[in-house]
Every structure is written in C-alpha cells, then in structure tokens.
Coordinates of C-alpha atoms and ligand atoms in Angstrom, one line a residue:
M1 CA -4.8 -19.5 21.1
K2 CA -1.4 -17.9 21.8
Q3 CA -1.6 -14.1 21.9
V4 CA 1.5 -12.0 21.7
F5 CA -0.2 -8.9 23.0
N6 CA -1.9 -7.9 26.3
R7 CA -5.7 -7.8 25.7
E8 CA -6.2 -5.2 28.4
K9 CA -3.5 -2.7 27.5
D10 CA -2.6 -3.1 23.9
I11 CA -4.5 -1.6 21.0
V12 CA -5.2 -4.1 18.2
I13 CA -6.2 -2.8 14.9
L14 CA -7.3 -4.4 11.7
G15 CA -6.3 -2.3 8.6
I16 CA -8.1 -2.6 5.3
E17 CA -6.8 -1.3 2.0
S18 CA -8.7 -1.4 -1.4
S19 CA -8.0 2.0 -3.0
C20 CA -6.6 0.7 -6.3
D21 CA -5.5 -2.8 -7.4
E22 CA -4.4 -4.4 -4.2
T23 CA -6.9 -6.0 -1.8
A24 CA -5.1 -6.0 1.5
A25 CA -5.7 -6.6 5.2
A26 CA -3.3 -6.5 8.2
V27 CA -3.3 -6.5 12.0
S28 CA -1.2 -4.1 14.0
V29 CA -0.6 -3.8 17.8
N30 CA 0.0 -0.3 19.1
G31 CA 0.8 1.0 15.7
T32 CA 4.3 -0.6 15.5
Q33 CA 4.1 -4.3 15.7
I34 CA 2.7 -6.0 12.6
L35 CA 1.0 -9.4 13.4
S36 CA 0.0 -10.0 9.8
N37 CA 0.1 -8.4 6.4
V38 CA -1.9 -10.0 3.6
I39 CA -1.9 -8.6 0.1
Y40 CA -3.9 -9.9 -2.9
S41 CA -2.4 -8.2 -6.0
Q42 CA -4.7 -7.9 -9.0
I43 CA -1.7 -7.0 -11.2
D44 CA -1.8 -10.1 -13.4
L45 CA -5.5 -9.4 -14.3
H46 CA -4.9 -5.7 -15.2
T47 CA -1.7 -6.5 -17.1
L48 CA -4.0 -7.9 -19.8
Y49 CA -5.3 -4.4 -20.4
G50 CA -2.1 -2.4 -19.9
G51 CA -3.3 -0.7 -16.7
V52 CA -5.8 -0.7 -13.9
V53 CA -9.4 -1.1 -15.1
P54 CA -11.5 0.4 -12.3
E55 CA -14.6 -1.8 -12.8
I56 CA -12.6 -5.0 -12.8
A57 CA -10.7 -3.7 -9.7
S58 CA -13.9 -3.1 -7.8
R59 CA -15.3 -6.6 -8.7
M60 CA -12.1 -8.3 -7.7
H61 CA -12.0 -6.5 -4.3
I62 CA -15.5 -7.8 -3.6
A63 CA -14.5 -11.3 -4.6
K64 CA -11.3 -11.3 -2.5
I65 CA -11.8 -9.1 0.5
N66 CA -13.4 -11.6 2.9
Q67 CA -10.7 -14.2 2.1
V68 CA -7.9 -11.6 2.6
I69 CA -9.3 -10.4 6.0
K70 CA -9.8 -14.0 7.2
K71 CA -6.2 -14.8 6.4
A72 CA -4.9 -11.6 8.1
L73 CA -6.8 -12.6 11.3
A74 CA -5.6 -16.2 11.0
D75 CA -2.0 -15.2 10.4
A76 CA -2.2 -12.9 13.5
K77 CA -3.8 -15.7 15.5
I78 CA -6.7 -13.6 16.5
T79 CA -10.4 -13.3 15.8
L80 CA -12.6 -10.2 15.2
D81 CA -13.4 -10.3 19.0
D82 CA -9.8 -9.3 19.7
L83 CA -10.0 -6.0 17.8
D84 CA -10.2 -2.6 19.3
A85 CA -10.8 -0.9 16.0
V86 CA -11.0 -1.3 12.2
A87 CA -9.1 1.2 10.1
V88 CA -9.8 1.6 6.4
T89 CA -8.6 3.7 3.5
Y90 CA -11.4 6.0 2.5
G91 CA -9.5 8.0 -0.1
P92 CA -7.9 9.0 -2.3
G93 CA -8.4 6.3 -4.9
L94 CA -10.9 4.7 -7.2
V95 CA -14.4 5.3 -5.9
G96 CA -15.7 1.8 -6.6
A97 CA -12.6 0.2 -5.2
L98 CA -12.6 2.3 -2.0
L99 CA -16.3 1.6 -1.4
V100 CA -15.6 -2.1 -1.0
G101 CA -13.1 -1.6 1.8
V102 CA -15.2 1.1 3.5
S103 CA -18.4 -1.0 3.4
E104 CA -16.5 -4.0 4.8
A105 CA -14.9 -2.0 7.6
K106 CA -18.3 -0.4 8.5
A107 CA -19.9 -3.9 8.6
I108 CA -17.2 -5.2 11.0
A109 CA -17.3 -2.1 13.2
W110 CA -21.1 -2.3 13.5
A111 CA -21.3 -6.1 14.0
K112 CA -18.5 -6.1 16.6
D113 CA -19.4 -2.7 18.1
I114 CA -15.8 -1.5 17.8
S115 CA -14.3 1.8 16.6
L116 CA -14.1 2.7 13.0
V117 CA -11.2 4.8 11.7
G118 CA -11.0 6.4 8.2
V119 CA -7.4 6.6 6.9
N120 CA -6.0 8.9 4.2
H121 CA -4.1 6.6 1.9
I122 CA -1.2 9.0 1.4
K123 CA -0.8 9.4 5.2
G124 CA -0.8 5.7 5.4
H125 CA 2.2 5.5 3.0
V126 CA 4.1 7.9 5.3
C127 CA 3.2 5.8 8.4
A128 CA 4.8 2.7 6.7
N129 CA 8.1 4.2 7.9
Y130 CA 7.2 3.6 11.6
I131 CA 6.9 -0.2 11.1
E132 CA 10.6 -0.9 10.8
H133 CA 12.0 2.3 12.2
P134 CA 10.5 2.9 15.7
Q135 CA 13.2 5.4 16.3
L136 CA 11.7 7.7 13.7
K137 CA 9.6 10.4 15.3
P138 CA 8.0 13.6 13.9
P139 CA 9.0 16.1 12.8
F140 CA 10.6 14.8 9.6
L141 CA 10.6 15.4 5.9
C142 CA 8.9 12.8 3.7
L143 CA 8.8 12.3 0.0
V144 CA 5.7 10.3 -1.0
A145 CA 5.9 9.1 -4.5
S146 CA 3.3 6.6 -5.8
G147 CA 1.2 6.0 -8.9
G148 CA -1.3 8.6 -8.0
H149 CA 0.7 11.1 -5.9
T150 CA 4.0 12.9 -5.5
H151 CA 4.2 15.0 -2.4
L152 CA 7.0 16.5 -0.4
V153 CA 5.7 16.9 3.1
K154 CA 6.7 17.7 6.6
A155 CA 5.3 15.3 9.1
T156 CA 4.7 17.7 12.0
D157 CA 3.0 15.0 14.1
Y158 CA 1.9 11.4 13.7
T159 CA -1.4 12.6 12.1
D160 CA -0.6 16.1 10.9
Y161 CA 1.3 17.1 7.8
E162 CA 2.4 20.3 6.1
I163 CA 2.6 20.0 2.3
I164 CA 5.7 21.7 0.9
G165 CA 5.4 20.6 -2.7
R166 CA 3.2 18.4 -4.9
T167 CA 3.1 17.4 -8.5
R168 CA 1.4 19.8 -10.9
D169 CA 0.5 17.0 -13.4
D170 CA 1.6 13.4 -13.5
A171 CA 2.7 11.5 -10.4
A172 CA 6.2 10.0 -10.5
G173 CA 4.8 6.4 -10.6
E174 CA 2.3 7.4 -13.3
A175 CA 5.2 8.8 -15.4
Y176 CA 7.0 5.4 -15.0
D177 CA 3.9 3.5 -16.0
K178 CA 3.3 5.7 -19.1
I179 CA 6.8 5.6 -20.4
A180 CA 7.0 1.9 -19.8
R181 CA 4.0 1.5 -22.1
A182 CA 5.5 3.8 -24.7
I183 CA 8.8 1.9 -24.9
G184 CA 7.0 -1.4 -25.0
L185 CA 7.8 -2.7 -21.5
G186 CA 4.2 -3.0 -20.5
Y187 CA 2.5 -2.9 -17.1
P188 CA 3.4 -2.4 -14.2
G189 CA 5.9 0.2 -15.4
G190 CA 7.9 1.1 -12.4
P191 CA 9.8 -2.2 -11.8
K192 CA 10.2 -2.8 -15.5
V193 CA 11.7 0.6 -16.2
E194 CA 14.0 0.2 -13.2
K195 CA 15.2 -3.1 -14.5
A196 CA 15.8 -1.9 -18.0
A197 CA 17.5 1.2 -16.7
R198 CA 20.2 -0.9 -15.1
S199 CA 21.8 -1.8 -18.4
G200 CA 21.2 1.6 -20.0
D201 CA 23.2 4.9 -20.3
P202 CA 21.6 7.6 -18.2
E203 CA 23.2 10.3 -20.4
A204 CA 22.1 8.8 -23.7
F205 CA 19.2 11.3 -23.9
A206 CA 19.0 14.7 -22.2
F207 CA 15.4 14.6 -20.9
P208 CA 14.2 17.8 -19.2
R209 CA 14.2 18.5 -15.4
A210 CA 11.2 20.7 -14.9
K211 CA 11.2 23.8 -12.6
I212 CA 8.1 25.4 -11.3
D213 CA 8.5 29.2 -10.8
E214 CA 5.6 29.7 -8.3
N215 CA 6.7 27.0 -6.0
P216 CA 10.2 25.5 -6.5
Y217 CA 9.1 22.5 -4.4
D218 CA 6.4 21.5 -6.8
F219 CA 7.0 18.7 -9.3
S220 CA 6.1 18.2 -12.9
F221 CA 6.7 15.0 -14.8
S222 CA 4.6 15.6 -17.9
G223 CA 7.5 17.3 -19.7
V224 CA 9.9 14.4 -19.3
K225 CA 7.1 12.0 -20.3
S226 CA 6.4 14.0 -23.5
A227 CA 10.1 14.2 -24.3
V228 CA 10.3 10.4 -24.0
L229 CA 7.3 10.0 -26.3
N230 CA 8.8 12.4 -28.8
T231 CA 12.1 10.5 -28.8
I232 CA 10.4 7.2 -29.3
N233 CA 8.3 8.7 -32.2
S234 CA 11.2 10.2 -33.9
C235 CA 13.2 6.9 -33.6
K236 CA 10.2 5.1 -35.1
M237 CA 10.0 7.6 -38.0
K238 CA 13.7 7.1 -38.7
G239 CA 12.8 3.4 -39.0
M240 CA 14.8 2.5 -35.9
E241 CA 13.8 -0.6 -34.0
I242 CA 12.8 -0.1 -30.4
D243 CA 15.3 -2.8 -29.3
E244 CA 16.5 -3.7 -25.8
K245 CA 19.5 -1.2 -26.0
L246 CA 17.2 1.7 -26.9
Q247 CA 14.7 0.7 -24.2
A248 CA 17.5 0.6 -21.7
D249 CA 19.0 3.9 -22.7
V250 CA 15.5 5.7 -22.7
A251 CA 14.7 4.0 -19.3
A252 CA 18.0 5.0 -17.8
S253 CA 17.8 8.6 -19.1
F254 CA 14.2 9.0 -18.0
Q255 CA 15.0 7.6 -14.5
A256 CA 18.0 9.9 -14.2
A257 CA 15.7 12.9 -14.9
V258 CA 13.1 11.8 -12.3
I259 CA 15.8 11.1 -9.7
D260 CA 17.4 14.5 -10.3
S261 CA 14.1 16.3 -9.9
L262 CA 13.2 14.5 -6.7
R263 CA 16.7 14.8 -5.2
E264 CA 17.0 18.6 -6.0
R265 CA 13.8 19.4 -4.1
V266 CA 14.6 17.1 -1.2
L267 CA 18.1 18.8 -0.8
M268 CA 16.5 22.2 -1.1
A269 CA 14.0 21.4 1.7
I270 CA 16.7 19.9 3.9
D271 CA 18.6 23.1 3.7
E272 CA 15.7 25.5 4.0
F273 CA 13.9 23.8 6.9
G274 CA 16.9 22.5 8.8
I275 CA 15.8 18.9 8.4
R276 CA 17.5 16.2 10.6
D277 CA 15.4 13.2 9.5
F278 CA 14.2 12.3 6.0
A279 CA 11.9 9.4 4.9
M280 CA 10.6 8.0 1.7
A281 CA 7.2 6.4 1.0
G282 CA 5.0 5.1 -1.8
G283 CA 5.4 2.6 -4.6
V284 CA 8.2 4.5 -6.3
A285 CA 10.2 4.5 -3.1
S286 CA 10.8 0.8 -3.8
N287 CA 13.1 1.9 -6.7
Q288 CA 16.6 0.9 -5.6
A289 CA 18.3 3.6 -7.8
L290 CA 16.1 6.3 -6.2
R291 CA 16.7 5.0 -2.7
G292 CA 20.4 4.9 -3.3
A293 CA 20.5 8.4 -4.7
L294 CA 18.5 9.9 -1.8
K295 CA 20.3 7.9 0.8
A296 CA 23.7 9.2 -0.5
A297 CA 22.3 12.8 -0.6
C298 CA 21.2 12.5 3.0
E299 CA 24.5 11.1 4.1
Q300 CA 26.3 14.0 2.5
E301 CA 24.1 16.4 4.4
G302 CA 24.4 14.5 7.7
V303 CA 20.6 13.8 7.7
N304 CA 19.2 10.4 8.9
F305 CA 17.6 8.5 6.0
Y306 CA 14.6 6.1 6.3
C307 CA 12.8 4.0 3.8
P308 CA 10.3 1.1 4.3
S309 CA 11.1 -2.3 2.9
P310 CA 9.6 -2.6 -0.6
I311 CA 6.6 -4.6 0.7
Y312 CA 5.6 -1.6 2.8
C313 CA 6.3 0.9 0.0
T314 CA 3.7 -0.4 -2.5
D315 CA 0.1 -0.6 -1.4
N316 CA -0.5 -2.6 1.8
A317 CA -2.8 -2.6 4.8
A318 CA -0.1 -2.7 7.4
M319 CA 0.5 1.0 6.8
I320 CA -3.2 1.6 7.1
A321 CA -3.4 -0.2 10.4
V322 CA -0.5 1.9 11.7
A323 CA -1.9 5.2 10.5
G324 CA -5.2 4.1 11.9
Y325 CA -3.6 3.5 15.3
F326 CA -2.4 7.1 15.4
E327 CA -5.8 8.5 14.4
Y328 CA -7.4 6.3 17.0
R329 CA -5.0 7.5 19.7
D330 CA -5.9 11.1 18.7
G331 CA -9.6 10.3 19.0
N332 CA -10.2 10.7 15.3
L333 CA -13.0 8.2 14.9
A334 CA -15.4 7.8 12.0
G335 CA -19.1 7.2 12.2
L336 CA -21.0 4.6 10.2
D337 CA -21.7 7.3 7.7
L338 CA -18.1 7.2 6.6
N339 CA -18.0 7.4 2.8
A340 CA -15.3 6.9 0.1
V341 CA -13.7 10.2 -0.9
P342 CA -11.9 9.5 -4.2
G343 CA -10.2 13.0 -4.3
L344 CA -9.3 13.2 -0.6
R345 CA -6.4 15.5 0.0
M346 CA -3.7 15.1 2.5
Ligands
KG4_401 O1 1.9 3.2 -3.8 P1 1.5 2.4 -4.9 O2 1.6 0.9 -4.7 O3 0.1 2.7 -5.4 C1 -0.4 4.0 -5.4 O4 -0.8 4.5 -4.3 O5 -0.4 4.6 -6.5 O6 2.4 2.8 -6.1 C2 2.3 2.2 -7.4 C3 3.2 3.0 -8.3 C4 3.1 2.5 -9.7 O7 3.0 3.7 -10.6 C5 4.4 1.8 -10.0 O8 4.8 1.8 -11.3 C6 5.3 2.5 -9.1 O9 4.6 2.8 -7.9 N1 6.5 1.6 -8.8 C7 7.7 1.9 -9.1 C8 8.5 0.8 -8.7 N2 7.7 -0.1 -8.1 C9 6.4 0.4 -8.2 N3 8.3 3.0 -9.7 C10 9.6 3.0 -9.9 N4 10.4 2.0 -9.6 C11 9.9 0.9 -9.0 N5 10.7 -0.1 -8.6
ZN402 ZN1 -0.5 3.8 -2.6

C-alpha cells in the first residue's frame, strides 16, 4: 500500500460530517492535504418533501455512514490503523443527524484507541479555506453564510473566533430556500435561485436591505423574504402567472438585496478593523454572483480575497478533518462522553 505521508511525523485525521443532509467522510494530512473527500448527498430524497426532513436524514445517515467512511479510507489508500485521530461535527445541526456521526466517531476512537476531536460545524466551514489557500493565515475576516447560519467573524487564530455580526432571524441560505419555494423553483433553493437570477432584472423589484440599529454588523433576511412573499401574493391576486420571466426578476432582485446586505457589512468591517485578508465560507459562498461581488469589493479595497471551491463550500467532511487537525494540535480533545449539541455556538 503506497502512502503519501510519513507515518511517524504526519498527523492523519478522519473527518466525519452528518449535521444535516450530507453524509460525509474525508481524510486529511496535517490539516492541509486532503487524501479523500466523500459526500453522499440526500438532496434527491428530501426534494420530494420540499426541504430536509430530520427523521429521514437521521435514518439515511445510519444507512450510509459506514459505506462513506470505507470509501474515504479506500480513496486515501489507508486503513483505520493509519489514523491519529477522528474528528466529527458535534454541532450545530439536527440532533438525530449529528448523533449518527458522533456515535460512529466515538466507536472508531474507542476501537482503535485514537484521539477523538469534536468540531464545531461553523468553524469547519471557515477552515475549508485552508485546503486550497495554504498562504491564508489568521487573523482574517470571514463571512460564513450557510443554510443555518450567517456570521461575520474575525478568525483570530486557527481555532479562535471573534463574532462581529450574526443574523437576527433567517440565515442567508434559508432565505434562498424559502423564496425558491415561494416562486415555485423548489428545493434546494440556492442554486436554483442563482440560476434563475442570471436572466432576471435585479432592479425589477426594490426589495429592502435591512439595517440593525444595535449592531450594524448584524444581518436580517426576514424582511426581504416577506417582501418577496408579498410581491408573489399580490401578483397572484392580480391574476398574473408566475412565469419564468417573473421568477427570474424576483430571483435577481432578491439576490441583489442579499448581496448588497452582505457586501455592505463586509466593507464596513474591512474599513473599521483594518482587514488585509477576507474569506468566504458556507453553502451560499458557492454563489458565483456573491463571490464575484465580494471579490470585486475586496480588490477595490486592496484586500486579499479567498473562497473555497464550491465542493468545499457546501457541507463536506474535508473541512471537518482540517478544523479537527487544528483542534488536535491545540490539544482540544474530546472524551467518549462527547454528545451532539444541536444549538452549539461558534
Ligand atoms: O453549508 P451548507 O451546505 O449547509 C449548512 O450548513 O446549512 O449550506 C446549504 C445552504 C442552503 O440553504 C443552500 O440553498 C445554500 O446553502 N446554497 C446556495 C447556493 N448553493 C447552496 N445559496 C445561494 N447560491 C448558491 N449557489
Ligand atoms: Zn454547513
């Protein structure tokens, strides 16, 4: 068996992710090199119901997790005996889904007598940036936008974060998913709204850009979501058909409002905190229009811009293995009493 790492010196970590609707496992070496990255997406199953059904997600994780881990080890050309540690997402996420990954990781750690590392899923998203950008080092500013979270954070170290702003209501991805459903695009919303928006007019509707008085860095997406719903309802009441043109214009106008809100806070933080490096993370960071807008904004400010490839933006275990490596290096190990924490904060 050919090994691309030094068994004595290198730290080999198996990452496991099962917080929502992706069952994933990956192997990393020293937190930067990814030897394998296996993702089983349950999207097709949940599409039938228009969104993630927690009970189905948990059952599917149980059905798939061993297979996914076996493939991650095989792709990496290693066995469980080569591992130094197993890192697992223990929150935030769906409790039943998280428990599958946590139980699996505990079983491996116990059976192989190796270290167990609990990883915060949101920190995992940030760490996805280290995979393809080894030159990126803390401190930097990071916008994490996913289906469950929207945070603007300062990564002060590889494992420490200072939260500058967070959403007061819906996460950005959640807003994409909800408006996709409202305009008849279905699930998963993000990629579908992005595609529809490409042929729409971003100025067709003036959707609101919320401002939060107490903390100007906080986000709110419930206002723009309600405005979209009201627009759709009034169109229906006028007997208008929700055709492709209307879908595209609503999608483009909604996306423009979301991008404006995110960009405004990022620019404000760059200015106030003298930021030199900015990174994006989370499922919404795979949105090309958002990436383009924030990249252009950073270039204008002379700030280095980083963003993971889309495969490392949406849920994956490579980011968990990488975040796990940094926790391991800092000595942040978990005991076999590690539990799922659905509401875990950053
Ligand atoms: O990070 P992620 O895979 O899972 C969570 O941790 O939530 O993010 C999923 C979210 C979903 O809400 C999905 O609609 C959104 O990311 N998303 C997108 C795009 N691709 C995924 N949102 C906007 N544009 C996209 N291209
Ligand atoms: Zn995620």
